[in-house]
Amino acid sequence: MLSAARITATRAISKTCPRAAAAAVGSRNMSGFSDSMKSKERVEEERYIRQQEHEAYLARRAKEIAAEEAKEHDEEQKLHDEAMHATIDELFGVLAKTGDKISDLGVENLALWKLGKK
């Protein structure tokens, strides 16, 4: 409820002065400014929430990738172990036929050499 003097002053200023001066006196632009600020705050909050959600997604994805890599590494290790055991059994079979003796470390080194790994 604006007084008559205030309404008159607002009308006179809005007709003769730029909008900035009219806003200073208290015209309807102040409510527009408040709405604009609320809108900007909402946009900032939404941007912040999206950023947090994106960071959470990246963290989840990194964990998933690490789990997949660990699983692949376990599978590769299992295949390597199976190949090593087969090769070592073959070497012990050859050594048993010839009657030669080699240390366990020597047998492992021969198996690695046969598999083409250093």
Short mmCIF file of N, CA and C in Angstrom, two decimals:
data_model
loop_
_atom_site.label_atom_id
_atom_site.label_comp_id
_atom_site.label_asym_id
_atom_site.label_seq_id
_atom_site.Cartn_x
_atom_site.Cartn_y
_atom_site.Cartn_z
N MET A 1 0.83 -1.17 0.00
CA MET A 1 0.00 0.00 0.00
C MET A 1 0.88 1.23 0.00
N LEU A 2 0.95 1.77 -1.13
CA LEU A 2 1.78 2.94 -1.31
C LEU A 2 0.96 4.20 -1.03
N SER A 3 1.62 5.15 -0.47
CA SER A 3 0.93 6.42 -0.23
C SER A 3 0.77 7.16 -1.56
N ALA A 4 -0.12 8.10 -1.56
CA ALA A 4 -0.40 8.85 -2.78
C ALA A 4 0.83 9.61 -3.26
N ALA A 5 1.62 10.15 -2.33
CA ALA A 5 2.83 10.90 -2.70
C ALA A 5 3.85 9.97 -3.36
N ARG A 6 3.93 8.77 -2.82
CA ARG A 6 4.91 7.85 -3.38
C ARG A 6 4.49 7.41 -4.78
N ILE A 7 3.22 7.15 -4.98
CA ILE A 7 2.72 6.76 -6.30
C ILE A 7 2.95 7.88 -7.30
N THR A 8 2.68 9.09 -6.87
CA THR A 8 2.86 10.24 -7.76
C THR A 8 4.34 10.40 -8.11
N ALA A 9 5.22 10.26 -7.11
CA ALA A 9 6.66 10.41 -7.35
C ALA A 9 7.15 9.31 -8.28
N THR A 10 6.66 8.12 -8.10
CA THR A 10 7.07 7.01 -8.94
C THR A 10 6.64 7.24 -10.38
N ARG A 11 5.42 7.69 -10.58
CA ARG A 11 4.93 7.94 -11.94
C ARG A 11 5.70 9.07 -12.61
N ALA A 12 5.96 10.13 -11.85
CA ALA A 12 6.67 11.27 -12.41
C ALA A 12 8.10 10.89 -12.79
N ILE A 13 8.76 10.14 -11.94
CA ILE A 13 10.14 9.75 -12.23
C ILE A 13 10.20 8.77 -13.39
N SER A 14 9.26 7.82 -13.43
CA SER A 14 9.31 6.82 -14.49
C SER A 14 9.07 7.44 -15.86
N LYS A 15 8.35 8.57 -15.91
CA LYS A 15 8.12 9.23 -17.19
C LYS A 15 9.29 10.11 -17.60
N THR A 16 9.96 10.71 -16.62
CA THR A 16 11.01 11.67 -16.95
C THR A 16 12.42 11.11 -16.81
N CYS A 17 12.63 10.08 -16.00
CA CYS A 17 13.98 9.55 -15.74
C CYS A 17 14.12 8.16 -16.34
N PRO A 18 15.35 7.73 -16.45
CA PRO A 18 15.55 6.36 -16.90
C PRO A 18 15.04 5.35 -15.86
N ARG A 19 14.98 4.13 -16.27
CA ARG A 19 14.43 3.09 -15.41
C ARG A 19 15.26 2.90 -14.13
N ALA A 20 16.56 3.07 -14.20
CA ALA A 20 17.39 2.87 -13.02
C ALA A 20 16.98 3.82 -11.91
N ALA A 21 16.67 5.07 -12.23
CA ALA A 21 16.25 6.03 -11.21
C ALA A 21 14.88 5.65 -10.69
N ALA A 22 14.02 5.15 -11.53
CA ALA A 22 12.69 4.74 -11.10
C ALA A 22 12.80 3.55 -10.15
N ALA A 23 13.73 2.66 -10.41
CA ALA A 23 13.91 1.50 -9.54
C ALA A 23 14.40 1.95 -8.17
N ALA A 24 15.22 2.98 -8.12
CA ALA A 24 15.74 3.47 -6.86
C ALA A 24 14.62 4.01 -5.98
N VAL A 25 13.60 4.57 -6.58
CA VAL A 25 12.49 5.13 -5.80
C VAL A 25 11.61 4.00 -5.28
N GLY A 26 11.55 2.88 -5.96
CA GLY A 26 10.77 1.76 -5.46
C GLY A 26 9.63 1.36 -6.38
N SER A 27 9.85 1.35 -7.65
CA SER A 27 8.80 0.95 -8.57
C SER A 27 8.69 -0.57 -8.61
N ARG A 28 7.91 -1.06 -9.52
CA ARG A 28 7.68 -2.49 -9.61
C ARG A 28 8.93 -3.25 -10.07
N ASN A 29 9.94 -2.58 -10.53
CA ASN A 29 11.15 -3.27 -10.99
C ASN A 29 11.89 -3.97 -9.85
N MET A 30 11.67 -3.55 -8.62
CA MET A 30 12.34 -4.21 -7.50
C MET A 30 11.87 -5.66 -7.37
N SER A 31 10.59 -5.90 -7.60
CA SER A 31 10.12 -7.28 -7.52
C SER A 31 10.69 -8.08 -8.69
N GLY A 32 10.85 -7.45 -9.82
CA GLY A 32 11.47 -8.12 -10.96
C GLY A 32 12.91 -8.47 -10.67
N PHE A 33 13.60 -7.56 -9.97
CA PHE A 33 14.99 -7.81 -9.58
C PHE A 33 15.06 -8.98 -8.61
N SER A 34 14.16 -9.03 -7.67
CA SER A 34 14.13 -10.12 -6.70
C SER A 34 13.85 -11.45 -7.40
N ASP A 35 12.91 -11.45 -8.35
CA ASP A 35 12.62 -12.67 -9.11
C ASP A 35 13.84 -13.09 -9.92
N SER A 36 14.52 -12.11 -10.49
CA SER A 36 15.71 -12.41 -11.28
C SER A 36 16.79 -13.03 -10.40
N MET A 37 16.97 -12.51 -9.20
CA MET A 37 17.97 -13.06 -8.29
C MET A 37 17.60 -14.48 -7.87
N LYS A 38 16.32 -14.72 -7.62
CA LYS A 38 15.88 -16.06 -7.24
C LYS A 38 16.13 -17.02 -8.40
N SER A 39 15.87 -16.57 -9.60
CA SER A 39 16.10 -17.40 -10.77
C SER A 39 17.58 -17.72 -10.93
N LYS A 40 18.43 -16.72 -10.71
CA LYS A 40 19.87 -16.94 -10.82
C LYS A 40 20.35 -17.91 -9.74
N GLU A 41 19.81 -17.78 -8.52
CA GLU A 41 20.18 -18.68 -7.45
C GLU A 41 19.77 -20.11 -7.79
N ARG A 42 18.57 -20.27 -8.35
CA ARG A 42 18.10 -21.59 -8.72
C ARG A 42 19.00 -22.19 -9.80
N VAL A 43 19.38 -21.37 -10.77
CA VAL A 43 20.27 -21.85 -11.84
C VAL A 43 21.61 -22.28 -11.25
N GLU A 44 22.15 -21.49 -10.33
CA GLU A 44 23.43 -21.83 -9.71
C GLU A 44 23.31 -23.13 -8.91
N GLU A 45 22.20 -23.29 -8.18
CA GLU A 45 22.00 -24.52 -7.42
C GLU A 45 21.91 -25.72 -8.35
N GLU A 46 21.19 -25.59 -9.45
CA GLU A 46 21.06 -26.68 -10.41
C GLU A 46 22.42 -27.01 -11.03
N ARG A 47 23.19 -25.99 -11.34
CA ARG A 47 24.52 -26.21 -11.91
C ARG A 47 25.41 -26.96 -10.90
N TYR A 48 25.34 -26.55 -9.63
CA TYR A 48 26.13 -27.19 -8.58
C TYR A 48 25.71 -28.65 -8.42
N ILE A 49 24.40 -28.90 -8.43
CA ILE A 49 23.91 -30.27 -8.29
C ILE A 49 24.35 -31.13 -9.47
N ARG A 50 24.26 -30.58 -10.68
CA ARG A 50 24.72 -31.32 -11.87
C ARG A 50 26.20 -31.64 -11.77
N GLN A 51 26.99 -30.68 -11.29
CA GLN A 51 28.42 -30.90 -11.14
C GLN A 51 28.69 -32.01 -10.12
N GLN A 52 27.98 -31.99 -9.00
CA GLN A 52 28.15 -33.04 -7.99
C GLN A 52 27.76 -34.41 -8.53
N GLU A 53 26.65 -34.45 -9.28
CA GLU A 53 26.21 -35.71 -9.87
C GLU A 53 27.24 -36.22 -10.89
N HIS A 54 27.81 -35.30 -11.66
CA HIS A 54 28.82 -35.69 -12.65
C HIS A 54 30.07 -36.24 -11.96
N GLU A 55 30.51 -35.58 -10.89
CA GLU A 55 31.68 -36.06 -10.15
C GLU A 55 31.41 -37.43 -9.54
N ALA A 56 30.19 -37.63 -9.03
CA ALA A 56 29.83 -38.94 -8.47
C ALA A 56 29.83 -40.00 -9.56
N TYR A 57 29.33 -39.64 -10.75
CA TYR A 57 29.34 -40.57 -11.88
C TYR A 57 30.78 -40.94 -12.25
N LEU A 58 31.66 -39.94 -12.32
CA LEU A 58 33.06 -40.22 -12.67
C LEU A 58 33.71 -41.14 -11.64
N ALA A 59 33.39 -40.94 -10.36
CA ALA A 59 33.95 -41.80 -9.32
C ALA A 59 33.43 -43.22 -9.47
N ARG A 60 32.12 -43.37 -9.72
CA ARG A 60 31.56 -44.71 -9.93
C ARG A 60 32.18 -45.38 -11.14
N ARG A 61 32.34 -44.63 -12.21
CA ARG A 61 32.90 -45.19 -13.45
C ARG A 61 34.35 -45.63 -13.23
N ALA A 62 35.11 -44.84 -12.47
CA ALA A 62 36.50 -45.19 -12.19
C ALA A 62 36.55 -46.50 -11.39
N LYS A 63 35.63 -46.67 -10.44
CA LYS A 63 35.59 -47.92 -9.67
C LYS A 63 35.24 -49.09 -10.57
N GLU A 64 34.28 -48.89 -11.47
CA GLU A 64 33.88 -49.96 -12.39
C GLU A 64 35.05 -50.36 -13.29
N ILE A 65 35.76 -49.37 -13.81
CA ILE A 65 36.90 -49.65 -14.68
C ILE A 65 37.99 -50.39 -13.91
N ALA A 66 38.24 -49.95 -12.67
CA ALA A 66 39.26 -50.63 -11.85
C ALA A 66 38.85 -52.08 -11.59
N ALA A 67 37.57 -52.31 -11.33
CA ALA A 67 37.11 -53.68 -11.09
C ALA A 67 37.26 -54.53 -12.35
N GLU A 68 36.92 -53.96 -13.51
CA GLU A 68 37.07 -54.69 -14.77
C GLU A 68 38.53 -55.02 -15.04
N GLU A 69 39.42 -54.05 -14.80
CA GLU A 69 40.84 -54.30 -15.02
C GLU A 69 41.37 -55.36 -14.08
N ALA A 70 40.92 -55.33 -12.82
CA ALA A 70 41.36 -56.34 -11.86
C ALA A 70 40.87 -57.72 -12.29
N LYS A 71 39.64 -57.79 -12.79
CA LYS A 71 39.10 -59.07 -13.25
C LYS A 71 39.90 -59.58 -14.45
N GLU A 72 40.20 -58.68 -15.40
CA GLU A 72 41.00 -59.07 -16.56
C GLU A 72 42.39 -59.54 -16.14
N HIS A 73 42.97 -58.81 -15.17
CA HIS A 73 44.30 -59.18 -14.68
C HIS A 73 44.25 -60.56 -14.03
N ASP A 74 43.19 -60.83 -13.26
CA ASP A 74 43.06 -62.14 -12.63
C ASP A 74 42.93 -63.24 -13.68
N GLU A 75 42.16 -62.98 -14.73
CA GLU A 75 42.01 -63.97 -15.79
C GLU A 75 43.34 -64.21 -16.51
N GLU A 76 44.07 -63.13 -16.78
CA GLU A 76 45.37 -63.27 -17.43
C GLU A 76 46.34 -64.04 -16.53
N GLN A 77 46.30 -63.74 -15.25
CA GLN A 77 47.18 -64.43 -14.30
C GLN A 77 46.83 -65.91 -14.24
N LYS A 78 45.54 -66.21 -14.27
CA LYS A 78 45.10 -67.61 -14.23
C LYS A 78 45.59 -68.36 -15.48
N LEU A 79 45.45 -67.72 -16.66
CA LEU A 79 45.95 -68.34 -17.89
C LEU A 79 47.45 -68.55 -17.85
N HIS A 80 48.16 -67.55 -17.33
CA HIS A 80 49.62 -67.65 -17.22
C HIS A 80 50.00 -68.79 -16.29
N ASP A 81 49.31 -68.89 -15.15
CA ASP A 81 49.63 -69.95 -14.20
C ASP A 81 49.37 -71.34 -14.80
N GLU A 82 48.26 -71.47 -15.54
CA GLU A 82 47.96 -72.75 -16.17
C GLU A 82 49.04 -73.13 -17.19
N ALA A 83 49.48 -72.15 -17.99
CA ALA A 83 50.53 -72.41 -18.97
C ALA A 83 51.84 -72.78 -18.28
N MET A 84 52.15 -72.08 -17.18
CA MET A 84 53.38 -72.37 -16.43
C MET A 84 53.34 -73.79 -15.87
N HIS A 85 52.21 -74.16 -15.27
CA HIS A 85 52.11 -75.51 -14.67
C HIS A 85 52.25 -76.59 -15.74
N ALA A 86 51.62 -76.36 -16.90
CA ALA A 86 51.73 -77.35 -17.98
C ALA A 86 53.17 -77.47 -18.46
N THR A 87 53.84 -76.34 -18.59
CA THR A 87 55.23 -76.34 -19.06
C THR A 87 56.15 -76.98 -18.02
N ILE A 88 55.93 -76.66 -16.76
CA ILE A 88 56.77 -77.24 -15.70
C ILE A 88 56.57 -78.75 -15.63
N ASP A 89 55.31 -79.19 -15.77
CA ASP A 89 55.06 -80.64 -15.78
C ASP A 89 55.78 -81.30 -16.96
N GLU A 90 55.75 -80.65 -18.10
CA GLU A 90 56.45 -81.18 -19.27
C GLU A 90 57.96 -81.25 -19.01
N LEU A 91 58.52 -80.20 -18.41
CA LEU A 91 59.96 -80.20 -18.11
C LEU A 91 60.32 -81.29 -17.12
N PHE A 92 59.50 -81.47 -16.08
CA PHE A 92 59.80 -82.53 -15.11
C PHE A 92 59.68 -83.90 -15.77
N GLY A 93 58.74 -84.02 -16.72
CA GLY A 93 58.64 -85.29 -17.46
C GLY A 93 59.91 -85.57 -18.26
N VAL A 94 60.44 -84.56 -18.93
CA VAL A 94 61.67 -84.72 -19.72
C VAL A 94 62.84 -85.03 -18.79
N LEU A 95 62.92 -84.32 -17.66
CA LEU A 95 64.01 -84.56 -16.71
C LEU A 95 63.92 -85.95 -16.09
N ALA A 96 62.71 -86.44 -15.88
CA ALA A 96 62.55 -87.79 -15.31
C ALA A 96 63.02 -88.84 -16.31
N LYS A 97 62.76 -88.61 -17.59
CA LYS A 97 63.19 -89.57 -18.62
C LYS A 97 64.70 -89.62 -18.75
N THR A 98 65.34 -88.45 -18.65
CA THR A 98 66.80 -88.39 -18.83
C THR A 98 67.55 -88.63 -17.54
N GLY A 99 66.86 -88.48 -16.40
CA GLY A 99 67.52 -88.69 -15.12
C GLY A 99 68.32 -87.48 -14.66
N ASP A 100 68.15 -86.34 -15.31
CA ASP A 100 68.86 -85.12 -14.89
C ASP A 100 68.13 -84.45 -13.74
N LYS A 101 68.91 -83.63 -13.04
CA LYS A 101 68.32 -82.90 -11.92
C LYS A 101 68.64 -81.43 -12.08
N ILE A 102 67.58 -80.60 -11.89
CA ILE A 102 67.72 -79.14 -11.95
C ILE A 102 66.93 -78.58 -10.76
N SER A 103 67.41 -77.48 -10.22
CA SER A 103 66.70 -76.86 -9.10
C SER A 103 65.33 -76.35 -9.55
N ASP A 104 64.47 -76.15 -8.57
CA ASP A 104 63.12 -75.65 -8.88
C ASP A 104 63.19 -74.29 -9.57
N LEU A 105 64.10 -73.44 -9.12
CA LEU A 105 64.25 -72.12 -9.75
C LEU A 105 64.70 -72.26 -11.20
N GLY A 106 65.57 -73.22 -11.45
CA GLY A 106 66.02 -73.46 -12.82
C GLY A 106 64.87 -73.94 -13.70
N VAL A 107 64.01 -74.80 -13.16
CA VAL A 107 62.87 -75.29 -13.92
C VAL A 107 61.92 -74.13 -14.24
N GLU A 108 61.68 -73.27 -13.24
CA GLU A 108 60.80 -72.11 -13.48
C GLU A 108 61.39 -71.19 -14.54
N ASN A 109 62.70 -70.98 -14.50
CA ASN A 109 63.35 -70.13 -15.51
C ASN A 109 63.26 -70.76 -16.91
N LEU A 110 63.42 -72.07 -17.00
CA LEU A 110 63.27 -72.74 -18.29
C LEU A 110 61.83 -72.63 -18.80
N ALA A 111 60.87 -72.74 -17.89
CA ALA A 111 59.45 -72.63 -18.28
C ALA A 111 59.15 -71.22 -18.79
N LEU A 112 59.67 -70.21 -18.10
CA LEU A 112 59.48 -68.84 -18.56
C LEU A 112 60.12 -68.62 -19.92
N TRP A 113 61.29 -69.18 -20.08
CA TRP A 113 62.01 -69.05 -21.37
C TRP A 113 61.21 -69.72 -22.48
N LYS A 114 60.67 -70.91 -22.20
CA LYS A 114 59.90 -71.63 -23.21
C LYS A 114 58.63 -70.87 -23.57
N LEU A 115 58.01 -70.20 -22.59
CA LEU A 115 56.79 -69.42 -22.84
C LEU A 115 57.11 -68.09 -23.50
N GLY A 116 58.38 -67.74 -23.60
CA GLY A 116 58.77 -66.51 -24.26
C GLY A 116 58.67 -65.29 -23.36
N LYS A 117 58.76 -65.51 -22.05
CA LYS A 117 58.69 -64.39 -21.11
C LYS A 117 60.00 -64.32 -20.34
N LYS A 118 60.35 -63.12 -20.00
CA LYS A 118 61.62 -62.95 -19.28
C LYS A 118 61.41 -62.95 -17.80
#
